[in-house]
Coordinates of N, CA and C in Angstrom, one line a residue:
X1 N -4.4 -10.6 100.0 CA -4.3 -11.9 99.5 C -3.5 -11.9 98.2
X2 N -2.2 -12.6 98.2 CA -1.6 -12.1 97.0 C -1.9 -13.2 95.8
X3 N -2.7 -14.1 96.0 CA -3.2 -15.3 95.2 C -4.4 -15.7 95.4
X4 N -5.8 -15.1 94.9 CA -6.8 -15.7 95.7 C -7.1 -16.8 94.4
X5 N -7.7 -17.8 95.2 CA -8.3 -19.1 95.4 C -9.4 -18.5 94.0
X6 N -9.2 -19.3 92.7 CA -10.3 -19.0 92.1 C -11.6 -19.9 91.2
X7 N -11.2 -20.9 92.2 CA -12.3 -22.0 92.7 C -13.6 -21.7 92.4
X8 N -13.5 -20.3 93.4 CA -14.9 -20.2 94.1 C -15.2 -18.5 94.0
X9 N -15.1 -18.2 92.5 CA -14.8 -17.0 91.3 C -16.4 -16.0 92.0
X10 N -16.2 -14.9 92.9 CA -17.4 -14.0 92.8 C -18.0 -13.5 91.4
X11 N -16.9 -12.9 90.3 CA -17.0 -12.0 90.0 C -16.2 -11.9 88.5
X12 N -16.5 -12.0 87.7 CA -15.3 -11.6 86.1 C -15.8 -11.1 85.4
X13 N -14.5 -9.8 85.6 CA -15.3 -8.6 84.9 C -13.8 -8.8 83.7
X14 N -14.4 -8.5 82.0 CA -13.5 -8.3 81.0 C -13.1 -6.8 80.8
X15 N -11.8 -6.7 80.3 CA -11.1 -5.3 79.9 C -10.6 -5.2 79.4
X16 N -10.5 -4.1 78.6 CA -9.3 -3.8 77.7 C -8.5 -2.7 77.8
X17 N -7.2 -3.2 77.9 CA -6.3 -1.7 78.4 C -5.1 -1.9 77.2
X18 N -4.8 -0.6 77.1 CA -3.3 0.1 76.2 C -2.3 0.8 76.6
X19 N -1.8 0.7 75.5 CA -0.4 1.7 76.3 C 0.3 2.0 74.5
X20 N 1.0 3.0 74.5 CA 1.9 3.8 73.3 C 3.3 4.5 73.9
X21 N 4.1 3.3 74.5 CA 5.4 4.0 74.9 C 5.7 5.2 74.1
X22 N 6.0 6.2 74.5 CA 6.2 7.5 74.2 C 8.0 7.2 74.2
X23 N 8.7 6.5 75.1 CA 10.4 6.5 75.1 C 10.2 4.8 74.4
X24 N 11.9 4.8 74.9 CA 12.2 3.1 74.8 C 12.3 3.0 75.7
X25 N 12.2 3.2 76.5 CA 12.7 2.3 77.7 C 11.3 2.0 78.6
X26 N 11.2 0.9 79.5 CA 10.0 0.1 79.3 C 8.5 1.0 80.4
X27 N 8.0 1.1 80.0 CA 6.5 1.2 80.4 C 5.6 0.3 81.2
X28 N 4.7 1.1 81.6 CA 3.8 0.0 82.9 C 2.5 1.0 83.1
X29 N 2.5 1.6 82.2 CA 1.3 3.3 81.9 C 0.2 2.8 81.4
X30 N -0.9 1.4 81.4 CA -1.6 0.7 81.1 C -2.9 2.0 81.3
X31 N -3.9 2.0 80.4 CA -5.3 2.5 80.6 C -6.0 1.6 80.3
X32 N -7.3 1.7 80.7 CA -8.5 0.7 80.1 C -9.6 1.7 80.9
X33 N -10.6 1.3 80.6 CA -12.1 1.7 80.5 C -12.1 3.3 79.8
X34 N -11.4 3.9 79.2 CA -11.2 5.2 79.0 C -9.8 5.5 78.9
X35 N -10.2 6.1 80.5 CA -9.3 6.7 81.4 C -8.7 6.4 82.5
X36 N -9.1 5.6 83.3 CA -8.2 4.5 84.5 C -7.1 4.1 84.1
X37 N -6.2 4.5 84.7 CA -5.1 3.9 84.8 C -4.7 2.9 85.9
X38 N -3.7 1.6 85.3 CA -3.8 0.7 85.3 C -2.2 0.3 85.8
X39 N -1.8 0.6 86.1 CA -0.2 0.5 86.7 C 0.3 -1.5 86.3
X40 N 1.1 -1.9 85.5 CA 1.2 -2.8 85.2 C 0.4 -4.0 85.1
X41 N -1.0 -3.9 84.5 CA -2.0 -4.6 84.4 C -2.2 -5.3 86.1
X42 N -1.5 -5.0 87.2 CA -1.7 -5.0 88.3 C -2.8 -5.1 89.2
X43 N -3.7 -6.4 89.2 CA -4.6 -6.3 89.9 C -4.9 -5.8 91.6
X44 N -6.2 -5.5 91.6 CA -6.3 -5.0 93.5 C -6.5 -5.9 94.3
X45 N -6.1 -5.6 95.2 CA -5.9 -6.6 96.3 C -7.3 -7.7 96.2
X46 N -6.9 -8.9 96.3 CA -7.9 -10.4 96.4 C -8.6 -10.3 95.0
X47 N -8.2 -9.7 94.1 CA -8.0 -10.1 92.9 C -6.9 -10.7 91.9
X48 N -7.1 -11.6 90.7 CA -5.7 -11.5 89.9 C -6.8 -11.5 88.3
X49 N -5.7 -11.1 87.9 CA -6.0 -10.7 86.2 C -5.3 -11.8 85.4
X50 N -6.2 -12.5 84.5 CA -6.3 -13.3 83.6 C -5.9 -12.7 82.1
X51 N -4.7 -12.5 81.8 CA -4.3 -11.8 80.5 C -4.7 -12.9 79.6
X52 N -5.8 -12.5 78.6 CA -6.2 -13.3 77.4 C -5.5 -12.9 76.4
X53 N -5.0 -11.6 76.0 CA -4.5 -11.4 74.6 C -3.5 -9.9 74.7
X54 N -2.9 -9.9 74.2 CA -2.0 -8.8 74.0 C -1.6 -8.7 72.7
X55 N -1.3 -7.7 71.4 CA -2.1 -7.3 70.4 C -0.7 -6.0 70.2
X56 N 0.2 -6.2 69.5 CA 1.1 -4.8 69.0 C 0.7 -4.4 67.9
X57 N 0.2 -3.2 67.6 CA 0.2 -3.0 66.0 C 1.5 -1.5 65.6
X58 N 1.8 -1.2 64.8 CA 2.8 -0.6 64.6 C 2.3 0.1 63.4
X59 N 2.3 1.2 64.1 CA 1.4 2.5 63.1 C 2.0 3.4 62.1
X60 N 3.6 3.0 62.3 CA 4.5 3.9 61.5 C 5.1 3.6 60.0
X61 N 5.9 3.8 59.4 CA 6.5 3.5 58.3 C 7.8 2.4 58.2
X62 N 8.0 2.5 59.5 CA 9.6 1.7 59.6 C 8.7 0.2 60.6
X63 N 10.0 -0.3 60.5 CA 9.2 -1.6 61.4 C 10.3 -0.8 62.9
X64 N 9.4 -1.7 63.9 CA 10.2 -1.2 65.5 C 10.1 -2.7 66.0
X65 N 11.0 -2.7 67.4 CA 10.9 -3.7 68.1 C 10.0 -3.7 69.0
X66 N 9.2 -5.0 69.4 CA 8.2 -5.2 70.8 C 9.1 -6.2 71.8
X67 N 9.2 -5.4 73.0 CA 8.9 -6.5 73.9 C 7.8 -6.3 75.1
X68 N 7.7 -7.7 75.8 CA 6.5 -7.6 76.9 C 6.9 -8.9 77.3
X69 N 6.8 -7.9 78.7 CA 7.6 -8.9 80.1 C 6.8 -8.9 81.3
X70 N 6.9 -10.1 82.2 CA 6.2 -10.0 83.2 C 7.3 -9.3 84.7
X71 N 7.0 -9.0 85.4 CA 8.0 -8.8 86.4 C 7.5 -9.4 87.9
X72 N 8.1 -9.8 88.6 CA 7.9 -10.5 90.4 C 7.2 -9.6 91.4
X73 N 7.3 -8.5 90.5 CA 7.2 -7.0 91.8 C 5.8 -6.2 91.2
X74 N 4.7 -5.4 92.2 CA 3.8 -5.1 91.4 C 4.5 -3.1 91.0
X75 N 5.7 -3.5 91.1 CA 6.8 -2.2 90.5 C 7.5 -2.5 89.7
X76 N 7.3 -2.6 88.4 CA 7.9 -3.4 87.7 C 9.4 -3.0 87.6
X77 N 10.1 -2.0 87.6 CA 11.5 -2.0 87.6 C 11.7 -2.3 89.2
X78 N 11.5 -2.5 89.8 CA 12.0 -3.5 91.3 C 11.8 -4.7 91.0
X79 N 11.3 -5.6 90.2 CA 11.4 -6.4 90.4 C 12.8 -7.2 88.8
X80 N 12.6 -8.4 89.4 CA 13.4 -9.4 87.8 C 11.9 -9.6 86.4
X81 N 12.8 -8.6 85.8 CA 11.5 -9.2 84.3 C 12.1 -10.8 83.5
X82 N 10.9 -11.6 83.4 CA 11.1 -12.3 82.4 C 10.1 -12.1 81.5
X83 N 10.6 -12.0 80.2 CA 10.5 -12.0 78.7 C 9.7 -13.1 78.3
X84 N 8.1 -12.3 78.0 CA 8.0 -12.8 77.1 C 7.5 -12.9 75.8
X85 N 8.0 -11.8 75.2 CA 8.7 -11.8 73.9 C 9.4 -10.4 74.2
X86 N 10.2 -10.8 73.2 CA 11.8 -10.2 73.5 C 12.1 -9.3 72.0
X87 N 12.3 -8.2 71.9 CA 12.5 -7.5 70.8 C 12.2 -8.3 69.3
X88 N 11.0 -8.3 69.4 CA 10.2 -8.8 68.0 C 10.3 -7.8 67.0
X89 N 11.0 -7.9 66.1 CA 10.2 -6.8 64.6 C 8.8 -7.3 64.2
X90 N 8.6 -5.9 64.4 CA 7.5 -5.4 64.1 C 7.1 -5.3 62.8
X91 N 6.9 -5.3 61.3 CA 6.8 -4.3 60.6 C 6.3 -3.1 60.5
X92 N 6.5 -2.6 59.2 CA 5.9 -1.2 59.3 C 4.4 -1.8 59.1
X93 N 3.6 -0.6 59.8 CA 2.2 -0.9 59.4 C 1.0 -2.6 59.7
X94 N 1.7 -2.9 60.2 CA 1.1 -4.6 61.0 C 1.4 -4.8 62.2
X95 N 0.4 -5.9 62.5 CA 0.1 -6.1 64.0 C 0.9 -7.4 64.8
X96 N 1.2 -7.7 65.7 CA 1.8 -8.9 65.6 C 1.0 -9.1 67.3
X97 N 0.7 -10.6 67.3 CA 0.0 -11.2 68.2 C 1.0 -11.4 69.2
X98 N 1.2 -11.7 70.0 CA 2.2 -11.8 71.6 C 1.8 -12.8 72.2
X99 N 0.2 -12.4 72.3 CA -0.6 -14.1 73.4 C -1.4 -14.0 73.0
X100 N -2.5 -14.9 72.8 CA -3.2 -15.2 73.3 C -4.5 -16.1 74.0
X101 N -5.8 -16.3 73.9 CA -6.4 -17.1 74.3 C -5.8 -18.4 74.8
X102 N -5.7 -18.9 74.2 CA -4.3 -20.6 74.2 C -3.4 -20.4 74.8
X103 N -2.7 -19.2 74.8 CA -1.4 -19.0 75.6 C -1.7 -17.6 76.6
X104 N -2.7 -17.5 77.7 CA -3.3 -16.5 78.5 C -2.2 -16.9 79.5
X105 N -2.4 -15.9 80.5 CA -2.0 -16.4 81.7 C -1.8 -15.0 82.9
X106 N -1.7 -15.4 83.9 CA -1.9 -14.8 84.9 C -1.2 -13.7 85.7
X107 N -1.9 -12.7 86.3 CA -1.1 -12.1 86.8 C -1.5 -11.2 88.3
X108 N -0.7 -11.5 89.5 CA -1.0 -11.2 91.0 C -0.8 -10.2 91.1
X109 N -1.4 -10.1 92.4 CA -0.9 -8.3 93.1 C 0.8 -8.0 93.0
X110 N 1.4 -9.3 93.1 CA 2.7 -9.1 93.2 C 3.7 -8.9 92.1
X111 N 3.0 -8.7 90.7 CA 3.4 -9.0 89.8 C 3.3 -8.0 88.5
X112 N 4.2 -7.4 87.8 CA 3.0 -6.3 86.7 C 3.9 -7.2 85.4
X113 N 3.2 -6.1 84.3 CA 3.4 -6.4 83.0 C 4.1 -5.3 82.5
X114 N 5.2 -4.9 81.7 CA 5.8 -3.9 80.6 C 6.1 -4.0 79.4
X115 N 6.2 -3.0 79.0 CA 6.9 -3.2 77.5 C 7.9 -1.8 77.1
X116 N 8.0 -3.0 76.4 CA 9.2 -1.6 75.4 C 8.9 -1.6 74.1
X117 N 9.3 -0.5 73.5 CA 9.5 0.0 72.0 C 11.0 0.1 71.6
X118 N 11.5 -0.4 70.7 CA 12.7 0.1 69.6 C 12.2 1.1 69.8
X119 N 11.2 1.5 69.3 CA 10.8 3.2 68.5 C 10.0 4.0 69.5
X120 N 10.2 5.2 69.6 CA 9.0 5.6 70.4 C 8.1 6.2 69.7
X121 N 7.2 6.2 70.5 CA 5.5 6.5 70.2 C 5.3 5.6 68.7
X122 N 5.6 4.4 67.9 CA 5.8 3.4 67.1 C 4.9 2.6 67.3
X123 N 4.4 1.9 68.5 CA 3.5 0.7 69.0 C 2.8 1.1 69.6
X124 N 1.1 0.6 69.3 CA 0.3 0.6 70.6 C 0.2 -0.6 70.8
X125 N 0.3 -0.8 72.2 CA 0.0 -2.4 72.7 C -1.1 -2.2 73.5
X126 N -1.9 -3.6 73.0 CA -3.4 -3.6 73.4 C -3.8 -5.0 73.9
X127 N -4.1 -5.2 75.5 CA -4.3 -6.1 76.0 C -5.8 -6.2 76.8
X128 N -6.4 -7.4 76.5 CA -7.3 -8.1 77.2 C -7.1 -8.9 78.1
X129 N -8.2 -8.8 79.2 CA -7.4 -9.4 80.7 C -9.3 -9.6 81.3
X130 N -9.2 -10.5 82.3 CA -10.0 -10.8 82.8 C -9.9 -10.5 84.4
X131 N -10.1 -9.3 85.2 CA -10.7 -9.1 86.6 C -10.9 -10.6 87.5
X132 N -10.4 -11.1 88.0 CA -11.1 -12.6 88.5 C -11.0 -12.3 90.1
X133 N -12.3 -11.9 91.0 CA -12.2 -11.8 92.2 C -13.4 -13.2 92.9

């Protein structure tokens, strides 16, 4: 079911997953609970994920760029990314908010999340999402 009905909600489990592009070029290497990996915040089947917050902080001395995009495809380079945010400076050493709470929103089996760095290994991006089966 690539959109379940969430009316009639079994189950919401909260999580937090990251990622530290190691290149520039974009990522979809999501972890949470640890060690699970998490392939484009990509929910499993007859679930979708409720992205509440997404969270850059920039650990380095120089500022870098963020971006974070949704994609059509749960592969994210097969599918079309839209942007949503688009090479943000970063500064050195500060965090910059992307979404959240107020501006959440969703994402299907059919669907992942990525990002890029200007800089590598520069950004950890840290997102909260809600499990909704």
């Amino acid at each position: 079911m690539a959109n379940p009905n969430i009316v009639n909600v079994t189950s919401i489990y909260g999580n937090t997953a990251y990622v530290v592009p190691s290149t520039t070029s974009a990522t979809t290497n999501w972890t949470y609970n640890g060690t699970t990996a998490l392939t484009g915040l990509t929910p499993a089947a007859g679930t979708v994920n409720r992205v509440t917050s997404i969270v850059v902080s920039n650990t380095t001395s120089s500022a870098a760029t963020a971006t974070v995009a949704i994609a059509n495809n749960s592969t994210f380079g097969s599918g079309t990314a839209y942007n949503i945010a688009y090479q943000i400076s970063v500064p050195a050493n500060t965090t910059l908010i992307v979404t959240d709470k107020t501006t959440s929103f969703y994402v299907t089996e059919n669907q992942s999340v990525g990002v890029t760095s200007g800089t590598a290994s520069a950004l950890t991006y840290t997102a909260t999402f809600e499990a909704i089966t």
